[in-house]
Coordinates of C-alpha atoms in Angstrom, one line a residue:
M1 CA -22.0 -3.4 -5.4
G2 CA -22.6 -6.8 -7.1
Q3 CA -21.3 -8.9 -9.6
Q4 CA -22.3 -7.7 -13.1
T5 CA -22.8 -10.1 -15.8
F6 CA -23.0 -9.4 -19.7
V7 CA -23.9 -11.3 -22.8
D8 CA -22.0 -11.8 -26.0
G9 CA -22.4 -9.0 -28.4
Q10 CA -23.6 -6.4 -25.7
V11 CA -22.4 -3.0 -26.2
L12 CA -21.5 -1.4 -22.8
T13 CA -22.8 1.8 -21.4
G14 CA -20.3 4.4 -20.2
A15 CA -21.4 3.7 -16.6
E16 CA -21.0 0.1 -17.0
A17 CA -17.4 0.5 -18.7
M18 CA -16.5 2.1 -15.5
A19 CA -17.8 -0.3 -13.2
I20 CA -15.3 -2.8 -14.5
P21 CA -12.1 -2.9 -12.3
Q22 CA -9.1 -1.3 -13.9
G23 CA -6.4 -3.6 -12.3
L24 CA -3.1 -2.5 -11.5
L25 CA -2.6 1.4 -11.7
A26 CA 0.8 2.0 -10.2
A27 CA 3.8 0.2 -8.8
C28 CA 6.9 1.2 -7.4
N29 CA 9.9 -0.5 -5.3
N30 CA 12.3 0.4 -2.2
S31 CA 15.0 2.2 -4.1
G32 CA 17.8 1.8 -1.5
A33 CA 19.0 0.0 1.8
Q34 CA 17.8 2.9 3.8
V35 CA 18.3 2.5 7.7
I36 CA 15.0 3.5 9.6
S37 CA 15.9 5.0 13.1
T38 CA 12.5 7.2 13.7
T39 CA 10.7 6.0 16.7
S40 CA 7.5 7.5 16.3
A41 CA 4.8 8.1 14.0
P42 CA 4.3 9.6 11.5
G43 CA 8.0 8.2 10.8
T44 CA 10.6 8.1 7.7
A45 CA 9.1 8.0 4.3
V46 CA 10.7 4.7 2.5
T47 CA 12.6 5.9 -0.3
G48 CA 11.2 5.1 -3.4
M49 CA 7.8 3.9 -2.1
S50 CA 5.4 6.7 -3.1
I51 CA 2.7 6.2 -5.5
A52 CA 0.7 9.5 -7.5
V53 CA -2.8 8.3 -8.9
T54 CA -5.7 10.0 -10.6
L55 CA -8.7 8.4 -9.7
A56 CA -12.2 8.2 -11.2
S57 CA -15.2 8.5 -8.5
N58 CA -16.5 5.4 -6.6
R59 CA -13.6 3.3 -7.3
N60 CA -12.4 0.6 -4.9
I61 CA -8.8 0.8 -4.2
R62 CA -6.4 -1.6 -2.9
L63 CA -3.0 -0.4 -1.6
R64 CA -0.3 -2.8 -0.5
A65 CA 3.2 -2.2 0.7
I66 CA 5.8 -5.2 1.5
V67 CA 9.0 -4.3 3.3
S68 CA 11.7 -6.4 4.1
G69 CA 14.5 -5.4 7.0
V70 CA 17.1 -6.5 9.3
F71 CA 16.6 -5.2 12.9
S72 CA 19.7 -4.2 15.1
S73 CA 18.4 -5.4 18.0
A74 CA 16.6 -8.8 18.4
S75 CA 13.8 -7.2 20.9
A76 CA 13.1 -4.3 18.5
S77 CA 9.7 -4.2 15.9
A78 CA 8.9 -1.7 13.3
T79 CA 5.7 -0.4 12.1
V80 CA 5.0 -0.1 8.3
A81 CA 2.1 2.3 7.4
I82 CA 0.5 3.8 4.2
Y83 CA -0.3 7.4 4.6
E84 CA -2.3 10.0 2.3
G85 CA -0.7 13.2 3.5
S86 CA -1.1 13.3 7.1
T87 CA -3.6 10.7 7.3
E88 CA -2.7 7.3 8.0
L89 CA -4.8 4.9 6.0
G90 CA -3.3 1.8 7.7
A91 CA -0.7 -0.1 9.2
T92 CA 1.0 -3.2 10.8
N93 CA 3.9 -4.1 13.1
F94 CA 6.5 -6.6 12.2
G95 CA 9.9 -7.7 14.1
A96 CA 12.6 -10.4 13.5
G97 CA 13.4 -11.6 17.2
S98 CA 16.8 -11.7 15.6
T99 CA 19.8 -9.7 14.3
S100 CA 20.6 -12.0 11.5
T101 CA 17.4 -13.0 9.8
V102 CA 15.2 -10.6 7.4
D103 CA 11.5 -10.2 8.3
D104 CA 9.0 -8.9 5.9
G105 CA 6.3 -6.4 6.9
V106 CA 3.0 -6.4 4.8
V107 CA 0.3 -3.4 5.1
D108 CA -3.0 -3.7 3.1
V109 CA -5.6 -1.2 2.9
I110 CA -8.6 -1.5 1.3
L111 CA -10.7 1.8 0.3
A112 CA -14.2 0.5 -1.0
T113 CA -17.3 2.4 -1.3
G114 CA -20.2 0.0 -1.6
I115 CA -18.7 -2.3 1.1
L116 CA -17.1 0.2 3.4
G117 CA -17.9 3.7 2.7
T118 CA -14.1 4.6 2.4
S119 CA -13.6 5.3 -1.2
P120 CA -11.2 8.0 -2.1
S121 CA -12.6 11.0 -4.1
A122 CA -12.2 11.6 -7.7
G123 CA -8.8 13.2 -8.6
A124 CA -5.0 13.2 -7.9
H125 CA -3.9 10.8 -4.7
T126 CA -0.5 10.5 -3.5
Y127 CA 0.2 7.6 -1.2
V128 CA 3.3 7.2 0.8
V129 CA 5.0 4.4 3.0
K130 CA 6.2 5.3 6.2
M131 CA 8.2 3.5 9.0
W132 CA 9.6 3.7 12.5
C133 CA 11.0 1.5 14.8
S134 CA 10.3 0.6 18.6
T135 CA 13.8 0.9 19.4
G136 CA 17.1 0.7 17.5
T137 CA 17.2 0.4 13.9
V138 CA 16.2 -1.7 10.8
T139 CA 18.1 -1.7 7.4
L140 CA 15.6 -2.4 4.6
Q141 CA 16.7 -4.5 2.0
T142 CA 15.8 -3.7 -1.9
G143 CA 14.6 -5.2 -5.2
T144 CA 10.9 -6.6 -6.4
V145 CA 10.8 -9.0 -3.7
D146 CA 12.0 -7.2 -0.5
G147 CA 10.3 -3.9 -1.4
I148 CA 7.1 -3.4 -3.3
F149 CA 4.4 -0.9 -3.3
T150 CA 1.2 -1.2 -5.4
C151 CA -2.2 0.4 -6.0
D152 CA -5.0 -1.5 -7.7
D153 CA -8.4 -0.9 -8.6
V154 CA -10.6 -3.9 -7.4

């Protein structure tokens, strides 16, 4: 899909209007200082980090999850992933290497029709952030900076 241009006074067709990205569709925050101790996929759902959206067809969607946590072991690492049902859409690993500092995990998932051929179908979708650890535990931080999950129509 290329960039579409318009002129002053132009009346858009329905198809042209639907081609314009809708921006932020949903956002939520990690709502508790949850301790993640699960050691294998699909992991544990992060409290409060679930998004339900209804999408039109042929949309380009970006899902982004940011979590922050303190590990119980300096050798521990964690995986943060975005799921739809039992399907993992994307994941990343992170670990502090210390038990006294906060570390951040960020995972981005792009579902793009024209570029990647991975656009979600039209209709209702629920996306969930899940986590698991290599060893030990990770205690999640809370707040708008330390745990946020967004869904954007890009």
